[in-house]
CSV table of C-alpha atoms in Angstrom, one decimal:
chain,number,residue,atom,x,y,z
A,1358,UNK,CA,119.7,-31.2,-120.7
A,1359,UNK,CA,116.5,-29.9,-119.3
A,1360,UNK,CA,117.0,-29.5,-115.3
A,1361,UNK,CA,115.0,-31.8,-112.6
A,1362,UNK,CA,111.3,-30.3,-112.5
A,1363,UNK,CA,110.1,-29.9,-109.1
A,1364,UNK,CA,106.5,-29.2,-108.1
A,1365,UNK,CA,105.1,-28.4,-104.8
A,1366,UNK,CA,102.0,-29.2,-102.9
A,1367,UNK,CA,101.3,-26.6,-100.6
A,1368,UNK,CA,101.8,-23.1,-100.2
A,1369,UNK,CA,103.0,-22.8,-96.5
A,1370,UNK,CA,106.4,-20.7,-95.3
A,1371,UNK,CA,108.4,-23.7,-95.5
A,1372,UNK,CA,107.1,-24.6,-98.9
A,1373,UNK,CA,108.8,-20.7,-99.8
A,1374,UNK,CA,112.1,-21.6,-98.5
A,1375,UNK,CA,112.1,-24.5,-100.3
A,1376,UNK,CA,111.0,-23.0,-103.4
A,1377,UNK,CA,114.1,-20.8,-102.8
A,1378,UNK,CA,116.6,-23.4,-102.2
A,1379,UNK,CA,115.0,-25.7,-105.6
A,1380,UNK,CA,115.8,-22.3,-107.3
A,1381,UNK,CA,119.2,-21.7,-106.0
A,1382,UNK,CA,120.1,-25.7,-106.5
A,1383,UNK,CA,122.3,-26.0,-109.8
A,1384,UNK,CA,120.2,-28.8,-111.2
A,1385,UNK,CA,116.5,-28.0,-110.5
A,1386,UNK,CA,113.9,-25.8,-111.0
A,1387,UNK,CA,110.6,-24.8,-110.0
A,1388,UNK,CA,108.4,-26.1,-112.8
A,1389,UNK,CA,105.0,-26.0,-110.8
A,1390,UNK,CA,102.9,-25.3,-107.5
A,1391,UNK,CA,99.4,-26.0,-106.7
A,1392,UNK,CA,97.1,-25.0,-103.9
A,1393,UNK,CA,93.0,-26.0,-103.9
A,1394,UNK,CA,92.7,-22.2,-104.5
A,1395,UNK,CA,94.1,-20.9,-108.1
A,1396,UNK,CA,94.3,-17.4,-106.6
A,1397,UNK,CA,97.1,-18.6,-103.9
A,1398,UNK,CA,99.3,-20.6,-106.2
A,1399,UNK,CA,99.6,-17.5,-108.3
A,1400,UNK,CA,100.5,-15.4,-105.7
A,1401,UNK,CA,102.9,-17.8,-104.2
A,1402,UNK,CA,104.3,-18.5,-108.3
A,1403,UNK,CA,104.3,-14.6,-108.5
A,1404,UNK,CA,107.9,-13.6,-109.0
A,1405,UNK,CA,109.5,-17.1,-109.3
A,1406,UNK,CA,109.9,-16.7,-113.9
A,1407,UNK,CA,108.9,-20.1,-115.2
A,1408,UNK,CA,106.7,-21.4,-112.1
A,1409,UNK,CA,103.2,-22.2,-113.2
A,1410,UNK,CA,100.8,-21.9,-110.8
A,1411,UNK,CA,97.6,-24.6,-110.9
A,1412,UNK,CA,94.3,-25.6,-108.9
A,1413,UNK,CA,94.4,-28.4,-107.2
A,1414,UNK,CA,97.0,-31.7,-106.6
A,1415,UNK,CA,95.8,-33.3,-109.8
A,1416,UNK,CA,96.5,-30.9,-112.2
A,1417,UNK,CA,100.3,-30.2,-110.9
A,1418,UNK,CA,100.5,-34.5,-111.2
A,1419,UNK,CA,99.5,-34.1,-114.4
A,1420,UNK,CA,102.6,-32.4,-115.8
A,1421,UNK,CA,105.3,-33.8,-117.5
A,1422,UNK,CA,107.4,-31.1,-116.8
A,1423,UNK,CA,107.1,-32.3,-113.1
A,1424,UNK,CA,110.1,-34.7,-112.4
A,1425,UNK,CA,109.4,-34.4,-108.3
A,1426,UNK,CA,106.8,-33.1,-105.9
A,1427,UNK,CA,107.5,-31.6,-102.7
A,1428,UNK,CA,104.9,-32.4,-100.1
A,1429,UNK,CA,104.9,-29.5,-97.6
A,1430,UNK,CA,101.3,-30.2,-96.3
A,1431,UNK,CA,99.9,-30.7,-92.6
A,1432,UNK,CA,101.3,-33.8,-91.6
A,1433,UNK,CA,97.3,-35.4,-91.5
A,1434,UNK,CA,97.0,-35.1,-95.3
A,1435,UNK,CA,100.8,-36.0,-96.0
A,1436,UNK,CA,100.4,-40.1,-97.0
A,1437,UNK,CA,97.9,-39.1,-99.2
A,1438,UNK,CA,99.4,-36.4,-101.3
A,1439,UNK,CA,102.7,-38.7,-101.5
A,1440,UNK,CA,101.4,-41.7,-102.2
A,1441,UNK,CA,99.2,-40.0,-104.8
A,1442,UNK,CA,102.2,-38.5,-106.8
A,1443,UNK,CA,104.1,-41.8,-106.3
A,1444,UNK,CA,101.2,-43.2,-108.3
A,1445,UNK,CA,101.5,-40.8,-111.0
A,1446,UNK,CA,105.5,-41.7,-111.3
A,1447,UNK,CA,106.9,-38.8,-109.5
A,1448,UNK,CA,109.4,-39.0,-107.0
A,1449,UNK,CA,108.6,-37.7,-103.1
A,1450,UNK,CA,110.0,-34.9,-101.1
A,1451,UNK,CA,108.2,-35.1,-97.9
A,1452,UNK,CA,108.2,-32.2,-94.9
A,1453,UNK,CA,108.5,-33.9,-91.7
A,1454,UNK,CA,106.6,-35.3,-89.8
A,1455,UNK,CA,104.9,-38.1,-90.7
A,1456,UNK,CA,101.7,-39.6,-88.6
A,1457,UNK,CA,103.5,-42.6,-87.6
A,1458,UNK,CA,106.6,-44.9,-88.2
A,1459,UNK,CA,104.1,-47.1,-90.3
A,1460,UNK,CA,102.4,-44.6,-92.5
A,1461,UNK,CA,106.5,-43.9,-93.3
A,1462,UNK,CA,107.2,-47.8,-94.4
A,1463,UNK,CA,104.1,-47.1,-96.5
A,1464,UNK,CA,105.6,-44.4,-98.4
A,1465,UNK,CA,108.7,-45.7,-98.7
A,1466,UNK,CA,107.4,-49.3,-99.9
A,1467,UNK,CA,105.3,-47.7,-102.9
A,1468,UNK,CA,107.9,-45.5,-103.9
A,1469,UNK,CA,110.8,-48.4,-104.2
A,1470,UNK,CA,108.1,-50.6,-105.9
A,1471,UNK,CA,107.8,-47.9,-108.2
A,1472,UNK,CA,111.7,-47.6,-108.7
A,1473,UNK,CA,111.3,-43.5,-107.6
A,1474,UNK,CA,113.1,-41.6,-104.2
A,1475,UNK,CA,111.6,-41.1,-101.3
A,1476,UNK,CA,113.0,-38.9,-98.9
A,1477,UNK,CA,111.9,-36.6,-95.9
A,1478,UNK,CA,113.1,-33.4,-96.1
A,1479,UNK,CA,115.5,-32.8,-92.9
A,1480,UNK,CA,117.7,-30.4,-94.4
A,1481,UNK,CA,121.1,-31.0,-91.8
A,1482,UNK,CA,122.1,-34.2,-92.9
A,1483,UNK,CA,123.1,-32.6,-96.2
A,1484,UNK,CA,125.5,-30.4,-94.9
A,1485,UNK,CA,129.2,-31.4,-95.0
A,1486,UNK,CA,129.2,-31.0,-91.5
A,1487,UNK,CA,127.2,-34.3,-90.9
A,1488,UNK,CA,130.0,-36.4,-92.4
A,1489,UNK,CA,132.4,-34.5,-90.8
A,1490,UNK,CA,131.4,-35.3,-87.6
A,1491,UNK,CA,130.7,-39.3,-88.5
A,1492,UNK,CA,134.2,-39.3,-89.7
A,1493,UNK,CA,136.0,-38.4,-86.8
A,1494,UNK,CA,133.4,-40.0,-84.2
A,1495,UNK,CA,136.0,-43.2,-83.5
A,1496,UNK,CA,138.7,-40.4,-82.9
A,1497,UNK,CA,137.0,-38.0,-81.5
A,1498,UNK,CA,134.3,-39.4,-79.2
A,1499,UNK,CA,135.1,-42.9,-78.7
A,1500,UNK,CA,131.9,-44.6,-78.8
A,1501,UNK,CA,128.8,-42.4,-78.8
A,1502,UNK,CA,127.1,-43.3,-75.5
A,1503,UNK,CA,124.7,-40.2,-74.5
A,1504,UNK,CA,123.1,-37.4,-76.3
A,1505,UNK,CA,121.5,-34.3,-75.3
A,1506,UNK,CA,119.6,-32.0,-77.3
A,1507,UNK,CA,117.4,-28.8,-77.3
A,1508,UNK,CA,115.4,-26.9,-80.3
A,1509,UNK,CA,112.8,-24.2,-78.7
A,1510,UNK,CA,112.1,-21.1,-80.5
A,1511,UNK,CA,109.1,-18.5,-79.8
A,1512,UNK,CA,105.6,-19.1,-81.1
A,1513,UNK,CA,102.9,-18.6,-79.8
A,1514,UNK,CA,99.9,-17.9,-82.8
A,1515,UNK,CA,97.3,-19.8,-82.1
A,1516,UNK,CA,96.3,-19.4,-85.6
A,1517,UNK,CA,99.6,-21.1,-86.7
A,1518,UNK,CA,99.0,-24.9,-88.1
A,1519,UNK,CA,101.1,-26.2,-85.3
A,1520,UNK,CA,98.4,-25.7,-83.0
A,1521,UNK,CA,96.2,-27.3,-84.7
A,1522,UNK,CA,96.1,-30.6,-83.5
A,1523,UNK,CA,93.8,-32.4,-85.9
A,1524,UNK,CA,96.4,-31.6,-88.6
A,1525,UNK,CA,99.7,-31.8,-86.9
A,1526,UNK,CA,99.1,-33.6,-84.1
A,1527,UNK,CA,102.2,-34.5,-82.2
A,1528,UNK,CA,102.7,-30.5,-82.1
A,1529,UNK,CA,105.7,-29.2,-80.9
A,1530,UNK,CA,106.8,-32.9,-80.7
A,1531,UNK,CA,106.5,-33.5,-84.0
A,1532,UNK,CA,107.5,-30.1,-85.3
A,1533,UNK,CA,111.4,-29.0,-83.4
A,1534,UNK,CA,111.3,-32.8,-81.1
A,1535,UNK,CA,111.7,-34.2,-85.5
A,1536,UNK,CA,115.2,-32.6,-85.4
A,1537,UNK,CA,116.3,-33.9,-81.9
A,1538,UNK,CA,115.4,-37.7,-82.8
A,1539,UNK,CA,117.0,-37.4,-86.5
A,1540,UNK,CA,120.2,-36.2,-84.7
A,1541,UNK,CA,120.1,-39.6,-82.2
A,1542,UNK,CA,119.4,-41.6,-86.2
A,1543,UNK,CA,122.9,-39.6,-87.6
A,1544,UNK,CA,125.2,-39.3,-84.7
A,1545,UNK,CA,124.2,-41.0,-81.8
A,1546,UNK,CA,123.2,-43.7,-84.1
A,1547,UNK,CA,121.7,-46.6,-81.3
A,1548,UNK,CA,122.3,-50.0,-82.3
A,1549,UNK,CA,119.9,-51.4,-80.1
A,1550,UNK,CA,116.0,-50.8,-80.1
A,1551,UNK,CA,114.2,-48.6,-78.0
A,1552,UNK,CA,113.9,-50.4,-74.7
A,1553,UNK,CA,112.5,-47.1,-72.4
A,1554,UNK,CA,110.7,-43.9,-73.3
A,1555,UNK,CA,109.8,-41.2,-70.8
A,1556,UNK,CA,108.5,-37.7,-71.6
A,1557,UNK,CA,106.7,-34.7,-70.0
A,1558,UNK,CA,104.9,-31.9,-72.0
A,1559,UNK,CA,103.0,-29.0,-72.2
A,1560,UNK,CA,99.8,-28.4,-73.5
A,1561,UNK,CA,97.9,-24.6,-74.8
A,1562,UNK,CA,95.5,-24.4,-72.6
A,1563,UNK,CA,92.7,-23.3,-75.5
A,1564,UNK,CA,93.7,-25.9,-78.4
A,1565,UNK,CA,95.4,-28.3,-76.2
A,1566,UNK,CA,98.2,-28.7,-78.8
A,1567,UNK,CA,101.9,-30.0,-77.5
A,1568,UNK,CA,104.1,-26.8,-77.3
A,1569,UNK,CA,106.6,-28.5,-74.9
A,1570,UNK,CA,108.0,-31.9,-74.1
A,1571,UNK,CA,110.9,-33.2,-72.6
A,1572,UNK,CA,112.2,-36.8,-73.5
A,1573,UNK,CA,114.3,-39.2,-72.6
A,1574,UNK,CA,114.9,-42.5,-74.6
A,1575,UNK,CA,117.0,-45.8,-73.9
A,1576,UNK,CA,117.9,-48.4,-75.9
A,1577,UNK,CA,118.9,-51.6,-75.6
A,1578,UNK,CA,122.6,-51.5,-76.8
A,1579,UNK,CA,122.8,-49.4,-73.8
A,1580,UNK,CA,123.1,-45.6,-75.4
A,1581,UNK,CA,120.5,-43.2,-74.2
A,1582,UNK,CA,119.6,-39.6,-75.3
A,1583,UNK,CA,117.8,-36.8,-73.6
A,1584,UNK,CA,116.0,-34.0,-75.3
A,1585,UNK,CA,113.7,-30.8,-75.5
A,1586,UNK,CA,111.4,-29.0,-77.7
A,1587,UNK,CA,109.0,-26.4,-77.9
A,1588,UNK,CA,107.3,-22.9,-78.9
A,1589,UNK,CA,107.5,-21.5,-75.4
A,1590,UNK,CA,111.0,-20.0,-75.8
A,1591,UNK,CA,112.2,-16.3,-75.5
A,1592,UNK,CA,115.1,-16.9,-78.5
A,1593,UNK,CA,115.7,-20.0,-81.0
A,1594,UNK,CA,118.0,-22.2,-79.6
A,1595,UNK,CA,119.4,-25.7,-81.4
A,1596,UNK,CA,122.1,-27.1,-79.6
A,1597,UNK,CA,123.5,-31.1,-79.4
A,1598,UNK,CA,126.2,-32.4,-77.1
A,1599,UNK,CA,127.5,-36.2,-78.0
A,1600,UNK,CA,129.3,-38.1,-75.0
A,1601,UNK,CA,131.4,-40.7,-75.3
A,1602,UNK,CA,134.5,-42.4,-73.4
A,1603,UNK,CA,137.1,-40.4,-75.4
A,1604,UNK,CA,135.5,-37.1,-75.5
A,1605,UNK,CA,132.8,-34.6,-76.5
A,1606,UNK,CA,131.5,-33.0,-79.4
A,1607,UNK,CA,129.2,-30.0,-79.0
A,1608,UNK,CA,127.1,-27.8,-82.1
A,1609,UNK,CA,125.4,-25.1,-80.8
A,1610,UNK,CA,123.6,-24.9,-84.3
A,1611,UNK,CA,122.6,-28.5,-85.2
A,1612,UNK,CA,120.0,-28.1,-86.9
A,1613,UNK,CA,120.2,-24.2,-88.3
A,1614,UNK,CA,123.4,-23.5,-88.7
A,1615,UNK,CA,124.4,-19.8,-88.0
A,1616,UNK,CA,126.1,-19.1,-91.5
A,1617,UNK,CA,123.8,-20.0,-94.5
A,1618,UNK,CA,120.5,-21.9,-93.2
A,1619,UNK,CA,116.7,-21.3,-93.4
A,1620,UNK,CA,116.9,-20.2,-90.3
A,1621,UNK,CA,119.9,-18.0,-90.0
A,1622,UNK,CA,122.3,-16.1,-92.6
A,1623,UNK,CA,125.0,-15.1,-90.2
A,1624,UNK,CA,128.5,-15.4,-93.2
A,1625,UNK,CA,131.0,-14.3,-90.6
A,1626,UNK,CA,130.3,-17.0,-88.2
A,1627,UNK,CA,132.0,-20.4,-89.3
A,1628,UNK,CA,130.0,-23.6,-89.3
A,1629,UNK,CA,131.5,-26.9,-87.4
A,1630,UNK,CA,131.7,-28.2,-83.9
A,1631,UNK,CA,133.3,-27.8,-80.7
A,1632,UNK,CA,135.7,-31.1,-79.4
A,1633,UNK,CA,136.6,-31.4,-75.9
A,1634,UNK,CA,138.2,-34.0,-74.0
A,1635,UNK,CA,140.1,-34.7,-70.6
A,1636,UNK,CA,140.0,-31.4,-67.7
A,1637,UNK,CA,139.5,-28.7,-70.4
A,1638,UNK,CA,138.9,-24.7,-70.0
A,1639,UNK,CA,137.2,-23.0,-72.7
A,1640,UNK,CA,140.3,-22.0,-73.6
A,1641,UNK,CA,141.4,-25.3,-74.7
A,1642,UNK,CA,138.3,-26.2,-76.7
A,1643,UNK,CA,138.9,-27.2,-80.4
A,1644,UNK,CA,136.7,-25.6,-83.1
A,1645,UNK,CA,136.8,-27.8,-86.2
A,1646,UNK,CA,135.3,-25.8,-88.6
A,1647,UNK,CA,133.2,-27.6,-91.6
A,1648,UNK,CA,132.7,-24.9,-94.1
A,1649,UNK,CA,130.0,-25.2,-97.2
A,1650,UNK,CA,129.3,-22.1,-99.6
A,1651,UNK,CA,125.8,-23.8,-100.5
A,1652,UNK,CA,123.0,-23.8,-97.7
A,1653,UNK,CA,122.3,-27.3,-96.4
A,1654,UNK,CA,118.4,-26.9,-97.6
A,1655,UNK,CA,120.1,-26.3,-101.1
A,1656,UNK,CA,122.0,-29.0,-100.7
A,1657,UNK,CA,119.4,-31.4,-100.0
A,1658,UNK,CA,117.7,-29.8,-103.2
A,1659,UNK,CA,120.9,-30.9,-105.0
A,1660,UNK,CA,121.0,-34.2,-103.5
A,1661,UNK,CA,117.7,-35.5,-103.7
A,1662,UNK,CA,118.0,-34.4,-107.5
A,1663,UNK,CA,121.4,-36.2,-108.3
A,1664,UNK,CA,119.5,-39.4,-105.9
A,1665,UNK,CA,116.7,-39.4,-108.4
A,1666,UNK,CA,118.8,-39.5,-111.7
A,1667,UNK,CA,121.5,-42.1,-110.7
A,1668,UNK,CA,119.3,-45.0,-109.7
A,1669,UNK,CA,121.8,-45.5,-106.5
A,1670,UNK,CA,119.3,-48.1,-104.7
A,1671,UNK,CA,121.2,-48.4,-101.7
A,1672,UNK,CA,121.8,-44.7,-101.1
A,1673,UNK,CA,117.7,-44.4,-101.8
A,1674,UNK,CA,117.1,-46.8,-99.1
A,1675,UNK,CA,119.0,-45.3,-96.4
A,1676,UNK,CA,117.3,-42.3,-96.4
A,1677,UNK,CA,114.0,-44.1,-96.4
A,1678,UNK,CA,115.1,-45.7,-93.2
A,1679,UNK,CA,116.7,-43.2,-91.5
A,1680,UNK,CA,112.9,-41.2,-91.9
A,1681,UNK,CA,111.1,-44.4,-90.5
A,1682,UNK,CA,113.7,-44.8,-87.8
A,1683,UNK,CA,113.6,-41.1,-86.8
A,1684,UNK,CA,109.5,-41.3,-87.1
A,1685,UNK,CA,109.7,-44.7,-85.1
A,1686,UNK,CA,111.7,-42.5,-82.4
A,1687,UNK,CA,109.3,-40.1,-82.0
A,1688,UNK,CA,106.4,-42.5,-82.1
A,1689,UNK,CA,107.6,-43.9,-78.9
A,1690,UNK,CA,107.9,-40.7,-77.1
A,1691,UNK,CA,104.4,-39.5,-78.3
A,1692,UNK,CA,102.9,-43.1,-77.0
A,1693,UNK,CA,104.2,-42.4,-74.1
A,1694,UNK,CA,102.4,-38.4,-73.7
A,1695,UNK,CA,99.0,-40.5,-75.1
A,1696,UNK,CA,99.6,-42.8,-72.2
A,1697,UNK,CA,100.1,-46.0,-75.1
């Protein structure tokens, strides 16, 4: 059986660690990759044995060796590309974000018309860790009632896309915020709708993009989750605490896990979380550790591949809503910088 063809749009640094991970996945490969300039898909094909390399978005669509195409394009030019290659019978790997909650249901409508996936590509909520924690919420936490996050790293390149606010314009927002509003979708998991939004930011003087915000959302059901994000930070930090009336859960790694992620590739430091209840000391913390040989972003690779072959409807249409809710989550936070 011939593996899962992917092809990617794009040619980015994100777009190379996914290439890795769809050539480390166990039923995929990297069949294609196209840029508007010939010269750049080669060099970015260069070294990966059986990527072809092609000009322009139509030619890669083209292919019938092309199972998948992973969007990994500034989020302006992201509907397009997808709805494109939905339209020429491909399933849709998308790099978050998205322009709004509504351009997401747009997506996510053509490609279930279609009978194809649709998925963003939010690489945590394929690691066993995410189950892990749902599983043992009721025992662990009680009910989840408050959520804080943080996800800063340095970067401050004004040449980089995410200060370009014609192309990525909910910036740093958009960007790390993605992460911190996906993790309120998976653990926090609200069952009310948003019924207050606040947030504060930071602006680059020179491009004006968003390289900091701090948010806060309520919802109705009465849980609420605070958060930061931003390029303004003197290390990479990704940490989540969940609150609830029978204890804590803490990961100081939510989204980049220490061990085996895109991020990091620390072996001797054990993925999992931290549990706390009662008066506890450090000393009394519990570790629970929830292992995995195969890096989430791998995983995900694996996932979205097994997705597409199986026909599972209902799996497919979870994790087109879980995008449009996380989207719709960060859509009221940015209204609320725009002044909406």
């Amino acid at each position: 059986m011939t593996a899962f063809g992917f092809g990617i749009v794009g040619t980015g640094m994100v777009a190379k660690a996914i290439a890795d991970a769809i050539q480390a996945a166990a039923n995929a490969r990297l069949a294609a990759v196209s840029s508007r300039s010939q010269a750049t898909a080669e060099a970015f094909a260069a070294g990966r044995p059986g990527t072809e390399a092609v000009e322009g978005r139509a030619a890669l669509l083209a292919r019938d060796d092309v199972d998948a195409v992973y969007v990994a394009i500034p989020t302006a030019a992201k509907e397009e590309a997808a709805l494109a290659a939905i339209a020429a019978g491909k399933h849709v790997l998308v790099d978050k974000p998205f322009v709004d909650a509504q351009s997401v249901d747009r997506i996510a409508r053509a490609a279930a018309a279609a009978n194809l996936v649709f998925m963003d590509a939010t690489h945590f909520v394929h690691h066993p860790r995410r189950a892990a924690v749902r599983a043992t919420l009721a025992e662990r936490v009680g009910k989840p009632r408050v959520m804080h996050s943080v996800f800063y790293t340095g970067l401050k390149d004004r040449s980089n896309i995410r200060y370009d606010p014609a192309r990525e314009p909910m910036g740093a927002l958009g960007d790390l915020g993605w992460y911190c509003t996906r993790a309120m979708v998976e653990y926090l998991r609200p069952r009310g709708a948003v019924a207050q939004a606040e947030a504060v930011c930071q602006r680059d003087p020179e491009t004006h993009a968003v390289t900091q915000v701090s948010g806060l959302l309520a919802f109705e059901s009465g849980e609420n989750a605070t958060f930061g994000a931003g390029f303004e930070s003197g290390t990479t930090v990704n940490e989540l605490g969940l609150v609830g009336d029978k204890g804590v859960i803490v990961l100081d790694d939510f989204a980049m896990n220490w061990t085996n992620s895109f991020g990091f590739q620390a072996a001797e430091v054990p993925t999992g979380y931290v549990h706390r209840s009662g008066s506890m000391t450090p000393d009394d913390f519990t570790f629970v550790e929830t292992p995995s040989g195969t890096p989430q972003q791998v995983l995900m690779i694996q996932n979205f591949a097994d997705l597409a072959t199986s026909g599972d409807r209902e799996t497919r249409v979870a994790y087109a809503k879980a995008a449009a809710t996380t989207q719709h989550y960060l859509d009221a936070v940015w209204a609320k910088i725009a002044g909406r």
